[in-house]
C-alpha cells in the first residue's frame, strides 16, 4: 500500500533523508519521558539544511499530515513524541557551528549542534555558552531553545531564553522567517523570537540560532553540605538567597536520590537526609561567598559542611548531581515532575512531596535546582506492576497542584509536552489561555505542528 506523504517526500528529498524502516523508526518514537503516549511515525525525515526542512513542512502541510520536530530526544515531557499518522523531522544532521564572532560574543549554529560542541567551539576564543542542562553533552541547542531548557547554572545565569538573540524558523506552511536580531538592544516591533523559545515545536521548526556567548570564568570553588532531611536543606537555600548571595550552582539531592546514586555509581555519598552542592565562580570573592553559604547551612541544621579540596573533587560532586536521573531510572520507570515555586515556599513543597510519597506508598526522589526554586520530584513506577502508574500520575498531579497553590508553576524548565497539558490549563488565566490558542492558530491554523502538545485543541 502506498502512503502519499512517503511517496511525496521520497520524490522531493535525497534517498538518505527519509527513513521508513519500522525498526529504525522505533528510535524516533519518543523522547526520554518513557511513560508518555507515543506512536511509530510514518516516516522520519533527516534534513541537512533549511531548504530540506522547508520542503518537508510544505509537503506535510499540503497533505495535512501532522509533523513533530525532534532534536536529541533528551526531553522529559513527551514534547518530541511522534503522533499517530504523522511524521517526525529530526534536526540531528543539521549540526554545524556556522560562525563564532568573538568581538560581538555571538555564535551562529544549526539546531543539531550540542551544548558540548558549541562550548568547545567557543572555548577556542576564550568564551563559553552558559546554558548547562544535565544532558549538556548530548542535548541540542535547537531542542534547548524549543523547550527553553534550564540547567545547573540557571540560578546565576538564567535559562536558555536569556542567551537567544535571533532565530531562523520554518513556519507551518513551509515559509522561512528570520526573527530577532544580533544586537544587544533592540525594541523594533513585537519580539517574535520570544514566541518560538519554549514553544516546543508547536509554532515552527528552528533551523538556525544566533546565541550569546560570555567570557569563561575562573574555576569555581565548591562546597557540599549534608542535612538530616531535605526540608532543612531547603531552609538553608532560602537563607542563602535572603543574604544576597547568588551561587553559580546550587543543587539539592534528597535521601532517595543519594541512595540511588550510591547504588548506581558507588560514589560513597553516605546516608544523609539531603545534600546541597554550591559553587561560586566569582574569583577572589568566591571564598567569602562560600563562607556565607556555609554559615546559612549550619544555621539550618547541617550535619556537615565541607569544601572540595581540588578541582577533581569538585567535578566529582557535580557529576553526582548529573547522575541523579540515570540513577533513579535504574530503580524503575521514572515519572519526572518539574515544579518551580517562590524560594520562600521551597521547604514547604519539599515537605509536601514527602507526605505524598508516604501517603501513597511510593518512592519519590527529590532533586533539583534549589537556588531558583525549581525541583524535580521523580516518582518511580514499577515496570512490572502497571497499577503503580495510575498512583504515580495522581502523585505527580497532586505535587504540581500544590506548587500552583504556593504561587508556583507546573514546569520550570522541562516544558509542558504531553505530560502537563491538563496542568497548564489549571495554571493559565482563562483569557491568557485563549490568547495562547490564538497565537497558535495564527502560526499553525490546522494544528499540524506537534499537535496535542502544550495546549489542547479546543
CSV table of C-alpha atoms in Angstrom, one decimal:
chain,number,residue,atom,x,y,z
A,1,UNK,CA,0.0,0.0,0.0
A,2,UNK,CA,1.4,3.4,-1.0
A,3,UNK,CA,1.4,6.2,1.5
A,4,UNK,CA,1.1,9.6,-0.2
A,5,UNK,CA,3.3,11.5,2.3
A,6,UNK,CA,6.1,8.9,2.0
A,7,UNK,CA,5.9,9.0,-1.8
A,8,UNK,CA,6.0,12.7,-1.9
A,9,UNK,CA,8.9,13.0,0.5
A,10,UNK,CA,10.9,10.3,-1.3
A,11,UNK,CA,10.5,12.1,-4.6
A,12,UNK,CA,11.4,15.5,-3.2
A,13,UNK,CA,14.3,14.7,-0.9
A,14,UNK,CA,17.6,12.7,-1.2
A,15,UNK,CA,17.2,8.9,-0.6
A,16,UNK,CA,19.1,9.0,2.8
A,17,UNK,CA,16.9,11.8,4.1
A,18,UNK,CA,13.8,9.7,4.5
A,19,UNK,CA,13.6,6.8,7.0
A,20,UNK,CA,10.7,4.3,6.6
A,21,UNK,CA,12.1,1.1,8.0
A,22,UNK,CA,9.9,0.3,11.1
A,23,UNK,CA,12.9,-1.0,13.1
A,24,UNK,CA,14.8,2.3,12.5
A,25,UNK,CA,11.6,4.4,13.1
A,26,UNK,CA,11.4,2.9,16.6
A,27,UNK,CA,14.3,5.2,17.5
A,28,UNK,CA,12.2,8.3,16.6
A,29,UNK,CA,9.1,7.3,18.5
A,30,UNK,CA,9.6,9.2,21.8
A,31,UNK,CA,11.9,11.3,23.9
A,32,UNK,CA,13.1,10.3,27.4
A,33,UNK,CA,9.7,10.5,29.0
A,34,UNK,CA,9.1,6.8,28.9
A,35,UNK,CA,5.6,6.9,30.4
A,36,UNK,CA,4.0,9.2,27.8
A,37,UNK,CA,1.9,8.2,24.9
A,38,UNK,CA,3.8,7.7,21.6
A,39,UNK,CA,3.3,6.2,18.2
A,40,UNK,CA,5.5,4.9,15.4
A,41,UNK,CA,5.8,7.7,12.9
A,42,UNK,CA,5.0,7.1,9.2
A,43,UNK,CA,8.5,8.4,8.4
A,44,UNK,CA,11.4,10.2,9.9
A,45,UNK,CA,13.0,13.0,7.8
A,46,UNK,CA,16.6,13.8,8.4
A,47,UNK,CA,17.3,17.2,6.7
A,48,UNK,CA,20.8,18.7,6.4
A,49,UNK,CA,19.7,22.3,5.6
A,50,UNK,CA,16.8,24.7,5.8
A,51,UNK,CA,15.7,24.0,2.2
A,52,UNK,CA,15.1,20.4,3.1
A,53,UNK,CA,13.1,21.4,6.2
A,54,UNK,CA,11.0,23.8,4.1
A,55,UNK,CA,10.3,21.1,1.5
A,56,UNK,CA,9.3,18.6,4.2
A,57,UNK,CA,7.0,21.1,6.0
A,58,UNK,CA,5.4,22.2,2.8
A,59,UNK,CA,4.6,18.7,1.7
A,60,UNK,CA,3.1,17.8,5.2
A,61,UNK,CA,1.0,21.0,5.0
A,62,UNK,CA,-0.3,20.2,1.5
A,63,UNK,CA,-1.3,16.7,2.6
A,64,UNK,CA,-2.5,17.7,6.1
A,65,UNK,CA,-0.1,15.3,7.8
A,66,UNK,CA,1.0,16.1,11.4
A,67,UNK,CA,4.7,16.9,11.9
A,68,UNK,CA,6.7,16.6,15.1
A,69,UNK,CA,10.2,18.4,15.3
A,70,UNK,CA,12.8,16.4,17.2
A,71,UNK,CA,16.3,17.0,18.5
A,72,UNK,CA,18.4,14.6,20.6
A,73,UNK,CA,15.3,13.2,22.3
A,74,UNK,CA,16.6,14.0,25.8
A,75,UNK,CA,13.4,15.8,26.8
A,76,UNK,CA,11.4,14.6,29.8
A,77,UNK,CA,7.8,15.8,29.0
A,78,UNK,CA,6.9,13.8,25.8
A,79,UNK,CA,7.1,17.0,23.7
A,80,UNK,CA,9.0,15.2,21.0
A,81,UNK,CA,6.9,12.1,20.9
A,82,UNK,CA,5.6,11.0,17.5
A,83,UNK,CA,1.9,11.3,17.0
A,84,UNK,CA,-0.5,8.8,15.2
A,85,UNK,CA,-0.5,9.2,11.4
A,86,UNK,CA,2.3,11.8,11.5
A,87,UNK,CA,6.0,12.2,10.5
A,88,UNK,CA,8.9,13.5,12.5
A,89,UNK,CA,11.7,15.9,11.4
A,90,UNK,CA,14.9,15.2,13.2
A,91,UNK,CA,17.5,18.1,13.0
A,92,UNK,CA,20.4,15.9,14.3
A,93,UNK,CA,22.2,16.2,10.9
A,94,UNK,CA,22.0,20.0,11.0
A,95,UNK,CA,24.9,20.1,13.3
A,96,UNK,CA,27.3,22.8,12.1
A,97,UNK,CA,28.7,25.7,14.1
A,98,UNK,CA,28.3,28.3,11.3
A,99,UNK,CA,30.4,31.0,12.9
A,100,UNK,CA,31.9,32.3,16.2
A,101,UNK,CA,32.0,36.1,16.4
A,102,UNK,CA,34.3,36.8,19.3
A,103,UNK,CA,34.1,40.6,19.2
A,104,UNK,CA,30.3,40.5,19.4
A,105,UNK,CA,30.4,37.4,21.6
A,106,UNK,CA,28.0,35.5,19.4
A,107,UNK,CA,27.7,32.1,17.8
A,108,UNK,CA,25.5,31.2,14.8
A,109,UNK,CA,24.7,27.5,14.8
A,110,UNK,CA,22.4,24.9,13.2
A,111,UNK,CA,19.8,23.4,15.6
A,112,UNK,CA,21.5,20.0,15.8
A,113,UNK,CA,24.7,21.3,17.5
A,114,UNK,CA,25.0,20.0,21.0
A,115,UNK,CA,25.8,22.2,24.0
A,116,UNK,CA,29.1,20.4,24.4
A,117,UNK,CA,30.1,21.1,20.7
A,118,UNK,CA,29.2,24.7,21.0
A,119,UNK,CA,31.0,25.1,24.3
A,120,UNK,CA,34.2,23.5,22.8
A,121,UNK,CA,34.0,25.8,19.7
A,122,UNK,CA,33.5,28.9,21.9
A,123,UNK,CA,36.4,27.9,24.2
A,124,UNK,CA,38.9,28.4,21.3
A,125,UNK,CA,38.1,32.1,21.7
A,126,UNK,CA,38.1,32.2,25.5
A,127,UNK,CA,34.3,32.3,25.5
A,128,UNK,CA,31.6,29.9,26.7
A,129,UNK,CA,28.0,29.1,26.2
A,130,UNK,CA,26.3,29.2,29.6
A,131,UNK,CA,23.2,27.1,29.3
A,132,UNK,CA,24.0,23.8,31.1
A,133,UNK,CA,21.2,21.2,31.2
A,134,UNK,CA,22.2,17.9,32.8
A,135,UNK,CA,22.2,16.3,29.4
A,136,UNK,CA,24.5,19.0,28.0
A,137,UNK,CA,26.9,16.6,26.3
A,138,UNK,CA,24.1,15.3,24.0
A,139,UNK,CA,21.2,17.7,24.1
A,140,UNK,CA,21.0,20.1,21.1
A,141,UNK,CA,20.8,23.8,21.0
A,142,UNK,CA,17.6,23.7,18.9
A,143,UNK,CA,15.9,21.4,21.4
A,144,UNK,CA,17.0,23.6,24.3
A,145,UNK,CA,15.6,26.6,22.6
A,146,UNK,CA,12.3,24.8,21.7
A,147,UNK,CA,11.9,23.9,25.4
A,148,UNK,CA,13.6,26.9,26.9
A,149,UNK,CA,15.8,24.4,28.8
A,150,UNK,CA,17.3,25.2,32.2
A,151,UNK,CA,20.2,23.5,33.9
A,152,UNK,CA,22.6,23.6,36.7
A,153,UNK,CA,23.8,27.2,36.2
A,154,UNK,CA,20.4,28.9,36.0
A,155,UNK,CA,20.5,30.2,39.5
A,156,UNK,CA,23.0,32.8,38.4
A,157,UNK,CA,23.0,32.8,34.6
A,158,UNK,CA,19.3,32.1,33.7
A,159,UNK,CA,17.7,29.7,31.3
A,160,UNK,CA,18.3,29.4,27.5
A,161,UNK,CA,15.9,32.2,26.7
A,162,UNK,CA,18.4,34.7,28.1
A,163,UNK,CA,21.1,33.7,25.5
A,164,UNK,CA,19.0,33.6,22.3
A,165,UNK,CA,19.4,36.7,20.1
A,166,UNK,CA,17.9,35.6,16.7
A,167,UNK,CA,16.4,32.6,15.0
A,168,UNK,CA,15.5,31.3,11.6
A,169,UNK,CA,12.4,29.2,11.6
A,170,UNK,CA,10.3,27.3,9.1
A,171,UNK,CA,6.6,28.0,9.6
A,172,UNK,CA,3.7,25.6,9.2
A,173,UNK,CA,3.1,26.5,5.6
A,174,UNK,CA,6.8,25.9,4.6
A,175,UNK,CA,7.9,29.6,4.6
A,176,UNK,CA,11.1,30.5,6.4
A,177,UNK,CA,11.3,33.6,8.6
A,178,UNK,CA,14.1,35.4,10.4
A,179,UNK,CA,13.2,36.7,13.8
A,180,UNK,CA,15.2,38.6,16.4
A,181,UNK,CA,18.5,40.4,15.8
A,182,UNK,CA,22.2,40.2,16.6
A,183,UNK,CA,22.3,43.4,18.7
A,184,UNK,CA,22.3,43.5,22.5
A,185,UNK,CA,19.5,46.0,22.4
A,186,UNK,CA,16.5,46.1,20.0
A,187,UNK,CA,12.9,47.1,20.5
A,188,UNK,CA,11.7,47.4,16.9
A,189,UNK,CA,8.3,45.7,16.7
A,190,UNK,CA,7.0,42.7,18.6
A,191,UNK,CA,9.5,40.2,19.9
A,192,UNK,CA,8.6,37.3,17.7
A,193,UNK,CA,11.7,35.3,18.6
A,194,UNK,CA,10.4,35.1,22.1
A,195,UNK,CA,7.3,33.2,20.9
A,196,UNK,CA,9.4,30.4,19.5
A,197,UNK,CA,11.5,30.0,22.6
A,198,UNK,CA,9.8,27.4,24.7
A,199,UNK,CA,7.0,26.8,22.1
A,200,UNK,CA,8.1,23.1,21.9
A,201,UNK,CA,7.8,22.9,18.2
A,202,UNK,CA,4.2,24.0,18.0
A,203,UNK,CA,4.8,27.2,16.1
A,204,UNK,CA,7.7,26.3,13.8
A,205,UNK,CA,10.8,24.4,13.2
A,206,UNK,CA,14.1,26.1,14.2
A,207,UNK,CA,16.7,25.9,11.5
A,208,UNK,CA,19.3,28.4,12.8
A,209,UNK,CA,20.1,30.1,16.1
A,210,UNK,CA,22.2,33.1,17.0
A,211,UNK,CA,23.1,32.9,20.6
A,212,UNK,CA,25.1,35.0,23.1
A,213,UNK,CA,28.5,33.9,24.5
A,214,UNK,CA,30.2,35.0,27.6
A,215,UNK,CA,33.9,35.1,28.8
A,216,UNK,CA,35.0,32.0,30.6
A,217,UNK,CA,35.1,32.4,34.4
A,218,UNK,CA,37.6,31.2,36.9
A,219,UNK,CA,37.4,27.6,38.1
A,220,UNK,CA,34.6,27.6,40.7
A,221,UNK,CA,35.0,26.7,44.3
A,222,UNK,CA,32.7,24.0,45.5
A,223,UNK,CA,31.0,23.4,48.9
A,224,UNK,CA,28.9,20.4,49.9
A,225,UNK,CA,26.6,20.3,53.0
A,226,UNK,CA,24.7,17.3,54.3
A,227,UNK,CA,21.4,17.6,56.2
A,228,UNK,CA,19.2,15.3,58.3
A,229,UNK,CA,16.3,15.9,55.8
A,230,UNK,CA,15.5,17.7,52.6
A,231,UNK,CA,13.3,20.4,54.2
A,232,UNK,CA,16.3,21.6,56.3
A,233,UNK,CA,18.4,21.9,53.1
A,234,UNK,CA,15.5,23.9,51.6
A,235,UNK,CA,15.6,26.3,54.5
A,236,UNK,CA,19.3,26.7,54.0
A,237,UNK,CA,18.8,27.7,50.4
A,238,UNK,CA,16.2,30.3,51.3
A,239,UNK,CA,18.6,31.8,53.9
A,240,UNK,CA,21.4,32.0,51.4
A,241,UNK,CA,19.4,33.8,48.8
A,242,UNK,CA,18.0,36.1,51.5
A,243,UNK,CA,21.6,37.0,52.4
A,244,UNK,CA,22.0,38.3,48.8
A,245,UNK,CA,24.4,35.5,47.7
A,246,UNK,CA,23.9,34.1,44.2
A,247,UNK,CA,25.9,30.9,43.7
A,248,UNK,CA,26.8,29.9,40.2
A,249,UNK,CA,25.4,26.5,41.1
A,250,UNK,CA,23.1,25.5,44.0
A,251,UNK,CA,21.7,21.9,43.8
A,252,UNK,CA,19.8,19.7,46.1
A,253,UNK,CA,19.6,15.9,46.3
A,254,UNK,CA,17.4,14.1,48.9
A,255,UNK,CA,18.0,10.8,50.7
A,256,UNK,CA,16.2,8.7,48.0
A,257,UNK,CA,18.4,10.2,45.2
A,258,UNK,CA,21.6,9.9,47.2
A,259,UNK,CA,21.0,6.2,47.8
A,260,UNK,CA,20.1,5.7,44.2
A,261,UNK,CA,23.4,7.3,43.1
A,262,UNK,CA,25.4,5.2,45.6
A,263,UNK,CA,23.7,2.1,44.2
A,264,UNK,CA,24.3,3.2,40.6
A,265,UNK,CA,27.8,4.5,40.8
A,266,UNK,CA,29.2,3.7,44.3
A,267,UNK,CA,30.3,7.3,44.9
A,268,UNK,CA,30.2,7.0,48.7
A,269,UNK,CA,27.8,9.8,49.4
A,270,UNK,CA,26.7,8.4,52.7
A,271,UNK,CA,23.3,8.1,54.3
A,272,UNK,CA,22.5,11.8,54.8
A,273,UNK,CA,18.9,13.0,54.5
A,274,UNK,CA,19.9,15.5,51.9
A,275,UNK,CA,22.9,17.0,50.1
A,276,UNK,CA,23.4,20.6,49.0
A,277,UNK,CA,26.1,21.4,46.4
A,278,UNK,CA,27.1,25.0,46.0
A,279,UNK,CA,29.6,26.7,43.7
A,280,UNK,CA,30.9,30.2,43.4
A,281,UNK,CA,32.8,31.4,40.3
A,282,UNK,CA,33.4,35.0,41.5
A,283,UNK,CA,37.2,34.7,41.6
A,284,UNK,CA,38.7,36.5,44.7
A,285,UNK,CA,35.2,36.8,46.2
A,286,UNK,CA,34.4,33.0,46.0
A,287,UNK,CA,35.8,32.1,49.4
A,288,UNK,CA,33.8,34.8,51.1
A,289,UNK,CA,30.6,33.7,49.3
A,290,UNK,CA,31.1,30.1,50.3
A,291,UNK,CA,31.7,31.2,53.9
A,292,UNK,CA,28.3,32.9,53.9
A,293,UNK,CA,26.7,29.8,52.4
A,294,UNK,CA,28.4,27.6,55.0
A,295,UNK,CA,27.0,29.8,57.8
A,296,UNK,CA,23.5,29.5,56.4
A,297,UNK,CA,23.8,25.8,56.2
A,298,UNK,CA,25.0,25.4,59.7
A,299,UNK,CA,22.2,27.7,61.0
A,300,UNK,CA,19.6,25.5,59.1
A,301,UNK,CA,20.9,22.3,60.9
A,302,UNK,CA,23.5,21.0,58.5
A,303,UNK,CA,25.3,17.8,59.7
A,304,UNK,CA,28.5,18.5,57.9
A,305,UNK,CA,29.8,21.3,55.6
A,306,UNK,CA,33.0,20.8,53.7
A,307,UNK,CA,34.7,22.5,50.8
A,308,UNK,CA,36.1,20.5,47.9
A,309,UNK,CA,39.9,20.2,48.2
A,310,UNK,CA,40.6,20.4,44.5
A,311,UNK,CA,39.1,20.6,41.0
A,312,UNK,CA,38.8,16.8,40.7
A,313,UNK,CA,36.8,16.5,43.9
A,314,UNK,CA,34.6,19.5,42.8
A,315,UNK,CA,33.9,17.8,39.5
A,316,UNK,CA,33.0,14.6,41.3
A,317,UNK,CA,30.3,16.3,43.3
A,318,UNK,CA,28.8,17.9,40.2
A,319,UNK,CA,29.0,14.6,38.4
A,320,UNK,CA,27.0,13.1,41.2
A,321,UNK,CA,24.3,15.6,40.5
A,322,UNK,CA,24.3,14.8,36.8
A,323,UNK,CA,23.9,11.1,37.6
A,324,UNK,CA,20.7,11.7,39.5
A,325,UNK,CA,18.3,10.9,36.6
A,326,UNK,CA,20.1,7.7,35.3
A,327,UNK,CA,20.4,6.5,39.0
A,328,UNK,CA,16.7,7.0,39.6
A,329,UNK,CA,16.0,5.4,36.2
A,330,UNK,CA,17.8,2.3,37.4
A,331,UNK,CA,15.2,1.9,40.2
A,332,UNK,CA,12.3,1.6,37.7
A,333,UNK,CA,10.4,3.8,35.2
A,334,UNK,CA,10.7,7.5,36.3
A,335,UNK,CA,7.9,10.0,36.1
A,336,UNK,CA,9.8,13.3,36.4
A,337,UNK,CA,8.0,16.3,37.8
A,338,UNK,CA,9.3,19.8,37.2
A,339,UNK,CA,7.7,22.3,39.6
A,340,UNK,CA,9.1,25.7,40.5
A,341,UNK,CA,8.0,27.8,43.5
A,342,UNK,CA,9.0,31.0,45.1
A,343,UNK,CA,12.1,30.5,47.3
A,344,UNK,CA,10.1,31.2,50.4
A,345,UNK,CA,8.0,28.2,49.7
A,346,UNK,CA,10.8,25.7,48.9
A,347,UNK,CA,10.8,23.9,52.2
A,348,UNK,CA,7.0,23.6,52.2
A,349,UNK,CA,6.9,21.9,48.8
A,350,UNK,CA,9.6,19.5,49.8
A,351,UNK,CA,7.6,18.6,52.9
A,352,UNK,CA,4.6,18.1,50.8
A,353,UNK,CA,6.4,15.7,48.4
A,354,UNK,CA,7.5,13.6,51.4
A,355,UNK,CA,3.9,13.5,52.7
A,356,UNK,CA,2.6,12.4,49.3
A,357,UNK,CA,5.2,9.7,49.0
A,358,UNK,CA,4.3,8.4,52.4
A,359,UNK,CA,0.5,8.6,51.9
A,360,UNK,CA,0.6,6.7,48.6
A,361,UNK,CA,3.4,4.3,49.4
A,362,UNK,CA,5.5,5.5,46.5
A,363,UNK,CA,9.2,6.1,46.0
A,364,UNK,CA,9.7,9.8,45.1
A,365,UNK,CA,13.2,11.2,44.9
A,366,UNK,CA,13.7,15.0,45.0
A,367,UNK,CA,16.5,16.6,43.1
A,368,UNK,CA,16.7,20.0,41.6
A,369,UNK,CA,18.0,23.5,41.1
A,370,UNK,CA,17.2,24.6,44.6
A,371,UNK,CA,18.7,28.0,44.1
A,372,UNK,CA,15.9,29.1,41.8
A,373,UNK,CA,13.1,27.1,43.4
A,374,UNK,CA,13.0,24.5,40.6
A,375,UNK,CA,12.6,21.0,41.9
A,376,UNK,CA,12.2,17.6,40.1
A,377,UNK,CA,10.3,15.2,42.3
A,378,UNK,CA,10.7,11.9,40.5
A,379,UNK,CA,8.1,9.2,41.0
A,380,UNK,CA,9.4,5.7,40.5
A,381,UNK,CA,7.0,3.3,38.7
A,382,UNK,CA,7.4,-0.4,38.9
A,383,UNK,CA,7.6,-1.6,35.3
A,384,UNK,CA,6.3,-5.0,36.3
A,385,UNK,CA,3.3,-3.5,38.1
A,386,UNK,CA,1.2,-1.3,35.8
A,387,UNK,CA,-1.1,-0.4,38.6
A,388,UNK,CA,1.6,1.8,40.1
A,389,UNK,CA,1.4,4.1,37.1
A,390,UNK,CA,-2.0,5.5,38.0
A,391,UNK,CA,-0.9,6.1,41.5
A,392,UNK,CA,2.2,7.8,40.2
A,393,UNK,CA,0.2,10.1,38.0
A,394,UNK,CA,-2.0,11.1,40.9
A,395,UNK,CA,1.0,11.9,43.0
A,396,UNK,CA,2.6,13.8,40.1
A,397,UNK,CA,-0.5,16.0,39.7
A,398,UNK,CA,-1.0,16.4,43.4
A,399,UNK,CA,2.5,17.8,43.7
A,400,UNK,CA,2.1,20.2,40.7
A,401,UNK,CA,-1.3,21.4,42.0
A,402,UNK,CA,0.3,22.1,45.4
A,403,UNK,CA,3.1,24.1,43.7
A,404,UNK,CA,0.4,26.2,42.0
A,405,UNK,CA,-1.2,26.9,45.3
A,406,UNK,CA,2.1,28.2,46.6
A,407,UNK,CA,2.3,30.7,43.8
A,408,UNK,CA,4.5,28.4,41.6
A,409,UNK,CA,4.3,26.9,38.2
A,410,UNK,CA,3.8,23.4,36.9
A,411,UNK,CA,7.0,23.4,34.8
A,412,UNK,CA,10.2,25.3,35.4
A,413,UNK,CA,12.3,24.0,32.5
A,414,UNK,CA,11.2,20.7,31.1
A,415,UNK,CA,8.2,22.1,29.3
A,416,UNK,CA,4.6,21.0,29.0
A,417,UNK,CA,4.8,18.4,26.3
A,418,UNK,CA,2.2,15.7,26.8
A,419,UNK,CA,2.6,15.3,30.5
A,420,UNK,CA,1.3,18.6,31.6
A,421,UNK,CA,-1.3,19.7,29.1
A,422,UNK,CA,-4.1,19.5,31.7
A,423,UNK,CA,-2.0,21.1,34.4
A,424,UNK,CA,-1.2,24.0,32.1
A,425,UNK,CA,-4.9,24.7,31.8
A,426,UNK,CA,-5.0,24.9,35.6
A,427,UNK,CA,-2.2,27.4,35.7
A,428,UNK,CA,-3.3,29.8,32.9
A,429,UNK,CA,-5.8,32.5,33.4
A,430,UNK,CA,-8.7,31.7,31.0
A,431,UNK,CA,-8.1,34.8,29.0
A,432,UNK,CA,-4.4,34.1,28.7
A,433,UNK,CA,-5.2,30.5,27.6
A,434,UNK,CA,-7.4,31.9,24.9
A,435,UNK,CA,-4.7,34.3,23.7
A,436,UNK,CA,-2.2,31.4,23.5
A,437,UNK,CA,-4.6,29.5,21.3
A,438,UNK,CA,-5.0,32.5,19.0
A,439,UNK,CA,-1.2,32.7,18.7
A,440,UNK,CA,-1.0,29.0,17.9
A,441,UNK,CA,-3.8,29.4,15.3
A,442,UNK,CA,-2.1,32.4,13.7
A,443,UNK,CA,1.1,30.4,13.1
A,444,UNK,CA,-0.5,26.9,12.6
A,445,UNK,CA,-4.2,27.2,11.8
A,446,UNK,CA,-4.6,23.5,11.0
A,447,UNK,CA,-2.8,22.3,14.2
A,448,UNK,CA,-0.2,20.3,12.2
A,449,UNK,CA,2.9,21.2,14.1
A,450,UNK,CA,3.4,19.0,17.1
A,451,UNK,CA,-0.4,18.5,17.7
A,452,UNK,CA,-1.7,17.6,21.1
A,453,UNK,CA,1.3,19.2,22.9
A,454,UNK,CA,1.3,22.2,25.2
A,455,UNK,CA,-2.3,23.4,24.7
A,456,UNK,CA,-5.2,21.0,24.0
A,457,UNK,CA,-7.0,21.8,20.8
A,458,UNK,CA,-10.4,23.4,21.6
